[in-house]
C-alpha cells in the first residue's frame, strides 16, 4: 500500500489540520486582549476573561496533544486522549453556541473539528491499549 493512500497518512493529515486550528484558537484566546478578541467573535466579550483564557488553554492542549506525542514517540497514548477531549470540547461548543444563537457563525467549523477529532480518536484508539 502506498503511504499516501494509507490510513496512517490520513490520520496524520486530520490530526495536523485539527491541531493547526486548535493552536490558532489557543493563540487568540490566550494572548489576544479580550476587547480585540470580542471584535472577532462576540462570545468572549460576554463571559469572564478567565473562561476565555481557560478555553484557550484547552485548545492549546488539544492542538499539542493531537500531534506531539506521536511525533516524538513519547506518551503516545495521549494522542487518542487529546482527540477524545477534542470531541467533548466540540460537542460542548456546539451546545454553548447553539444556546447563544450563534450556530450560523460557528457550527460549520465545530462540525469539521468534531469530525477530524472523532476520526483521529477512532484511528488511534489502539494506542490506548484497550
PDB file of C-alpha atoms in Angstrom:
ATOM      1  CA  UNK A   1       0.000   0.000   0.000  1.00  0.00           C
ATOM      2  CA  UNK A   2       1.259   3.454  -0.889  1.00  0.00           C
ATOM      3  CA  UNK A   3       1.763   5.740   2.129  1.00  0.00           C
ATOM      4  CA  UNK A   4      -0.386   8.495   0.594  1.00  0.00           C
ATOM      5  CA  UNK A   5      -3.341   6.131   0.479  1.00  0.00           C
ATOM      6  CA  UNK A   6      -2.755   4.617   3.910  1.00  0.00           C
ATOM      7  CA  UNK A   7      -4.928   5.164   6.947  1.00  0.00           C
ATOM      8  CA  UNK A   8      -1.881   6.387   8.857  1.00  0.00           C
ATOM      9  CA  UNK A   9      -1.294   9.174   6.332  1.00  0.00           C
ATOM     10  CA  UNK A  10      -4.884  10.389   6.537  1.00  0.00           C
ATOM     11  CA  UNK A  11      -4.822  10.223  10.343  1.00  0.00           C
ATOM     12  CA  UNK A  12      -1.752  12.468  10.305  1.00  0.00           C
ATOM     13  CA  UNK A  13      -3.477  14.853   7.898  1.00  0.00           C
ATOM     14  CA  UNK A  14      -6.592  15.032  10.085  1.00  0.00           C
ATOM     15  CA  UNK A  15      -4.596  15.466  13.294  1.00  0.00           C
ATOM     16  CA  UNK A  16      -2.404  18.169  11.762  1.00  0.00           C
ATOM     17  CA  UNK A  17      -5.322  20.174  10.380  1.00  0.00           C
ATOM     18  CA  UNK A  18      -7.178  19.963  13.694  1.00  0.00           C
ATOM     19  CA  UNK A  19      -4.006  20.858  15.608  1.00  0.00           C
ATOM     20  CA  UNK A  20      -3.418  23.952  13.469  1.00  0.00           C
ATOM     21  CA  UNK A  21      -6.959  25.183  14.102  1.00  0.00           C
ATOM     22  CA  UNK A  22      -6.682  24.498  17.838  1.00  0.00           C
ATOM     23  CA  UNK A  23      -3.280  26.183  18.124  1.00  0.00           C
ATOM     24  CA  UNK A  24      -4.520  29.264  16.272  1.00  0.00           C
ATOM     25  CA  UNK A  25      -7.579  29.415  18.535  1.00  0.00           C
ATOM     26  CA  UNK A  26      -5.318  28.999  21.575  1.00  0.00           C
ATOM     27  CA  UNK A  27      -3.121  31.868  20.435  1.00  0.00           C
ATOM     28  CA  UNK A  28      -6.136  34.143  20.068  1.00  0.00           C
ATOM     29  CA  UNK A  29      -7.837  33.137  23.316  1.00  0.00           C
ATOM     30  CA  UNK A  30      -4.731  33.105  25.498  1.00  0.00           C
ATOM     31  CA  UNK A  31      -2.708  36.055  24.190  1.00  0.00           C
ATOM     32  CA  UNK A  32      -5.087  38.461  22.467  1.00  0.00           C
ATOM     33  CA  UNK A  33      -6.662  41.260  24.520  1.00  0.00           C
ATOM     34  CA  UNK A  34     -10.289  40.389  25.271  1.00  0.00           C
ATOM     35  CA  UNK A  35     -11.755  43.541  23.623  1.00  0.00           C
ATOM     36  CA  UNK A  36      -9.862  42.782  20.414  1.00  0.00           C
ATOM     37  CA  UNK A  37     -10.976  39.132  20.528  1.00  0.00           C
ATOM     38  CA  UNK A  38     -14.569  40.222  21.196  1.00  0.00           C
ATOM     39  CA  UNK A  39     -14.361  42.236  17.981  1.00  0.00           C
ATOM     40  CA  UNK A  40     -13.665  38.987  16.112  1.00  0.00           C
ATOM     41  CA  UNK A  41     -16.139  36.765  17.984  1.00  0.00           C
ATOM     42  CA  UNK A  42     -18.997  38.013  20.131  1.00  0.00           C
ATOM     43  CA  UNK A  43     -18.864  35.491  22.983  1.00  0.00           C
ATOM     44  CA  UNK A  44     -15.503  36.479  24.559  1.00  0.00           C
ATOM     45  CA  UNK A  45     -16.993  39.861  25.438  1.00  0.00           C
ATOM     46  CA  UNK A  46     -19.930  38.170  27.214  1.00  0.00           C
ATOM     47  CA  UNK A  47     -18.045  35.777  29.504  1.00  0.00           C
ATOM     48  CA  UNK A  48     -15.292  36.179  32.084  1.00  0.00           C
ATOM     49  CA  UNK A  49     -11.714  36.638  30.873  1.00  0.00           C
ATOM     50  CA  UNK A  50     -10.769  33.565  32.906  1.00  0.00           C
ATOM     51  CA  UNK A  51     -13.255  31.463  30.939  1.00  0.00           C
ATOM     52  CA  UNK A  52     -11.829  32.700  27.622  1.00  0.00           C
ATOM     53  CA  UNK A  53      -8.245  32.069  28.741  1.00  0.00           C
ATOM     54  CA  UNK A  54      -9.208  28.651  30.141  1.00  0.00           C
ATOM     55  CA  UNK A  55     -10.782  27.595  26.849  1.00  0.00           C
ATOM     56  CA  UNK A  56      -7.619  28.833  25.149  1.00  0.00           C
ATOM     57  CA  UNK A  57      -5.526  26.532  27.332  1.00  0.00           C
ATOM     58  CA  UNK A  58      -7.845  23.625  26.485  1.00  0.00           C
ATOM     59  CA  UNK A  59      -7.368  24.473  22.791  1.00  0.00           C
ATOM     60  CA  UNK A  60      -3.592  24.526  23.330  1.00  0.00           C
ATOM     61  CA  UNK A  61      -3.654  21.099  24.993  1.00  0.00           C
ATOM     62  CA  UNK A  62      -5.817  19.731  22.171  1.00  0.00           C
ATOM     63  CA  UNK A  63      -3.544  21.100  19.459  1.00  0.00           C
ATOM     64  CA  UNK A  64      -0.343  19.843  21.035  1.00  0.00           C
ATOM     65  CA  UNK A  65      -1.852  16.538  22.141  1.00  0.00           C
ATOM     66  CA  UNK A  66      -3.145  15.707  18.689  1.00  0.00           C
ATOM     67  CA  UNK A  67       0.336  15.509  17.150  1.00  0.00           C
ATOM     68  CA  UNK A  68       3.185  15.906  19.636  1.00  0.00           C
ATOM     69  CA  UNK A  69       3.022  12.517  21.398  1.00  0.00           C
ATOM     70  CA  UNK A  70       3.045  10.546  18.141  1.00  0.00           C
ATOM     71  CA  UNK A  71       5.580  12.847  16.502  1.00  0.00           C
ATOM     72  CA  UNK A  72       8.020  12.328  19.387  1.00  0.00           C
ATOM     73  CA  UNK A  73       7.084   8.751  20.246  1.00  0.00           C
ATOM     74  CA  UNK A  74       6.670   9.838  23.876  1.00  0.00           C
ATOM     75  CA  UNK A  75       3.455   9.009  25.759  1.00  0.00           C
ATOM     76  CA  UNK A  76       1.695   8.176  22.502  1.00  0.00           C
ATOM     77  CA  UNK A  77      -1.481   7.177  24.356  1.00  0.00           C
ATOM     78  CA  UNK A  78      -2.070  10.908  24.873  1.00  0.00           C
ATOM     79  CA  UNK A  79      -2.960  11.370  21.192  1.00  0.00           C
ATOM     80  CA  UNK A  80      -6.280   9.489  21.321  1.00  0.00           C
ATOM     81  CA  UNK A  81      -6.997  11.075  24.704  1.00  0.00           C
ATOM     82  CA  UNK A  82      -6.466  14.523  23.179  1.00  0.00           C
ATOM     83  CA  UNK A  83      -8.769  13.524  20.340  1.00  0.00           C
ATOM     84  CA  UNK A  84     -11.394  12.362  22.850  1.00  0.00           C
ATOM     85  CA  UNK A  85     -11.088  15.636  24.735  1.00  0.00           C
ATOM     86  CA  UNK A  86     -11.462  17.492  21.449  1.00  0.00           C
ATOM     87  CA  UNK A  87     -14.643  15.577  20.614  1.00  0.00           C
ATOM     88  CA  UNK A  88     -16.076  16.531  24.009  1.00  0.00           C
ATOM     89  CA  UNK A  89     -14.929  20.138  23.535  1.00  0.00           C
ATOM     90  CA  UNK A  90     -16.691  20.402  20.175  1.00  0.00           C
ATOM     91  CA  UNK A  91     -19.919  18.878  21.476  1.00  0.00           C
ATOM     92  CA  UNK A  92     -19.888  21.404  24.333  1.00  0.00           C
ATOM     93  CA  UNK A  93     -19.007  24.241  21.935  1.00  0.00           C
ATOM     94  CA  UNK A  94     -21.935  23.327  19.685  1.00  0.00           C
ATOM     95  CA  UNK A  95     -24.256  23.436  22.707  1.00  0.00           C
ATOM     96  CA  UNK A  96     -22.752  26.699  24.007  1.00  0.00           C
ATOM     97  CA  UNK A  97     -23.018  28.477  20.667  1.00  0.00           C
ATOM     98  CA  UNK A  98     -26.433  26.953  19.978  1.00  0.00           C
ATOM     99  CA  UNK A  99     -27.792  28.325  23.251  1.00  0.00           C
ATOM    100  CA  UNK A 100     -26.437  31.736  22.276  1.00  0.00           C
ATOM    101  CA  UNK A 101     -27.933  31.579  18.768  1.00  0.00           C
ATOM    102  CA  UNK A 102     -24.504  31.617  17.122  1.00  0.00           C
ATOM    103  CA  UNK A 103     -24.668  28.385  15.136  1.00  0.00           C
ATOM    104  CA  UNK A 104     -24.795  30.199  11.793  1.00  0.00           C
ATOM    105  CA  UNK A 105     -21.320  31.555  12.507  1.00  0.00           C
ATOM    106  CA  UNK A 106     -19.808  28.580  14.353  1.00  0.00           C
ATOM    107  CA  UNK A 107     -21.490  25.290  13.503  1.00  0.00           C
ATOM    108  CA  UNK A 108     -19.521  24.564  10.333  1.00  0.00           C
ATOM    109  CA  UNK A 109     -16.117  24.824  11.993  1.00  0.00           C
ATOM    110  CA  UNK A 110     -17.337  22.954  15.081  1.00  0.00           C
ATOM    111  CA  UNK A 111     -18.595  20.077  12.913  1.00  0.00           C
ATOM    112  CA  UNK A 112     -15.327  19.931  10.946  1.00  0.00           C
ATOM    113  CA  UNK A 113     -13.256  19.864  14.146  1.00  0.00           C
ATOM    114  CA  UNK A 114     -15.613  17.290  15.659  1.00  0.00           C
ATOM    115  CA  UNK A 115     -15.265  15.055  12.594  1.00  0.00           C
ATOM    116  CA  UNK A 116     -11.467  15.398  12.437  1.00  0.00           C
ATOM    117  CA  UNK A 117     -11.142  14.690  16.158  1.00  0.00           C
ATOM    118  CA  UNK A 118     -13.502  11.708  16.010  1.00  0.00           C
ATOM    119  CA  UNK A 119     -11.549  10.289  13.067  1.00  0.00           C
ATOM    120  CA  UNK A 120      -8.251  10.635  14.949  1.00  0.00           C
ATOM    121  CA  UNK A 121      -9.821   9.075  18.057  1.00  0.00           C
ATOM    122  CA  UNK A 122     -11.140   6.157  16.006  1.00  0.00           C
ATOM    123  CA  UNK A 123      -7.908   5.654  14.102  1.00  0.00           C
ATOM    124  CA  UNK A 124      -5.561   5.981  17.073  1.00  0.00           C
ATOM    125  CA  UNK A 125      -7.716   4.117  19.642  1.00  0.00           C
ATOM    126  CA  UNK A 126      -5.281   1.198  19.578  1.00  0.00           C
ATOM    127  CA  UNK A 127      -2.695   3.373  21.337  1.00  0.00           C
ATOM    128  CA  UNK A 128      -4.850   3.252  24.461  1.00  0.00           C
ATOM    129  CA  UNK A 129      -4.095  -0.455  24.843  1.00  0.00           C
ATOM    130  CA  UNK A 130      -7.750  -1.312  25.343  1.00  0.00           C
TER     131      UNK A 130
END
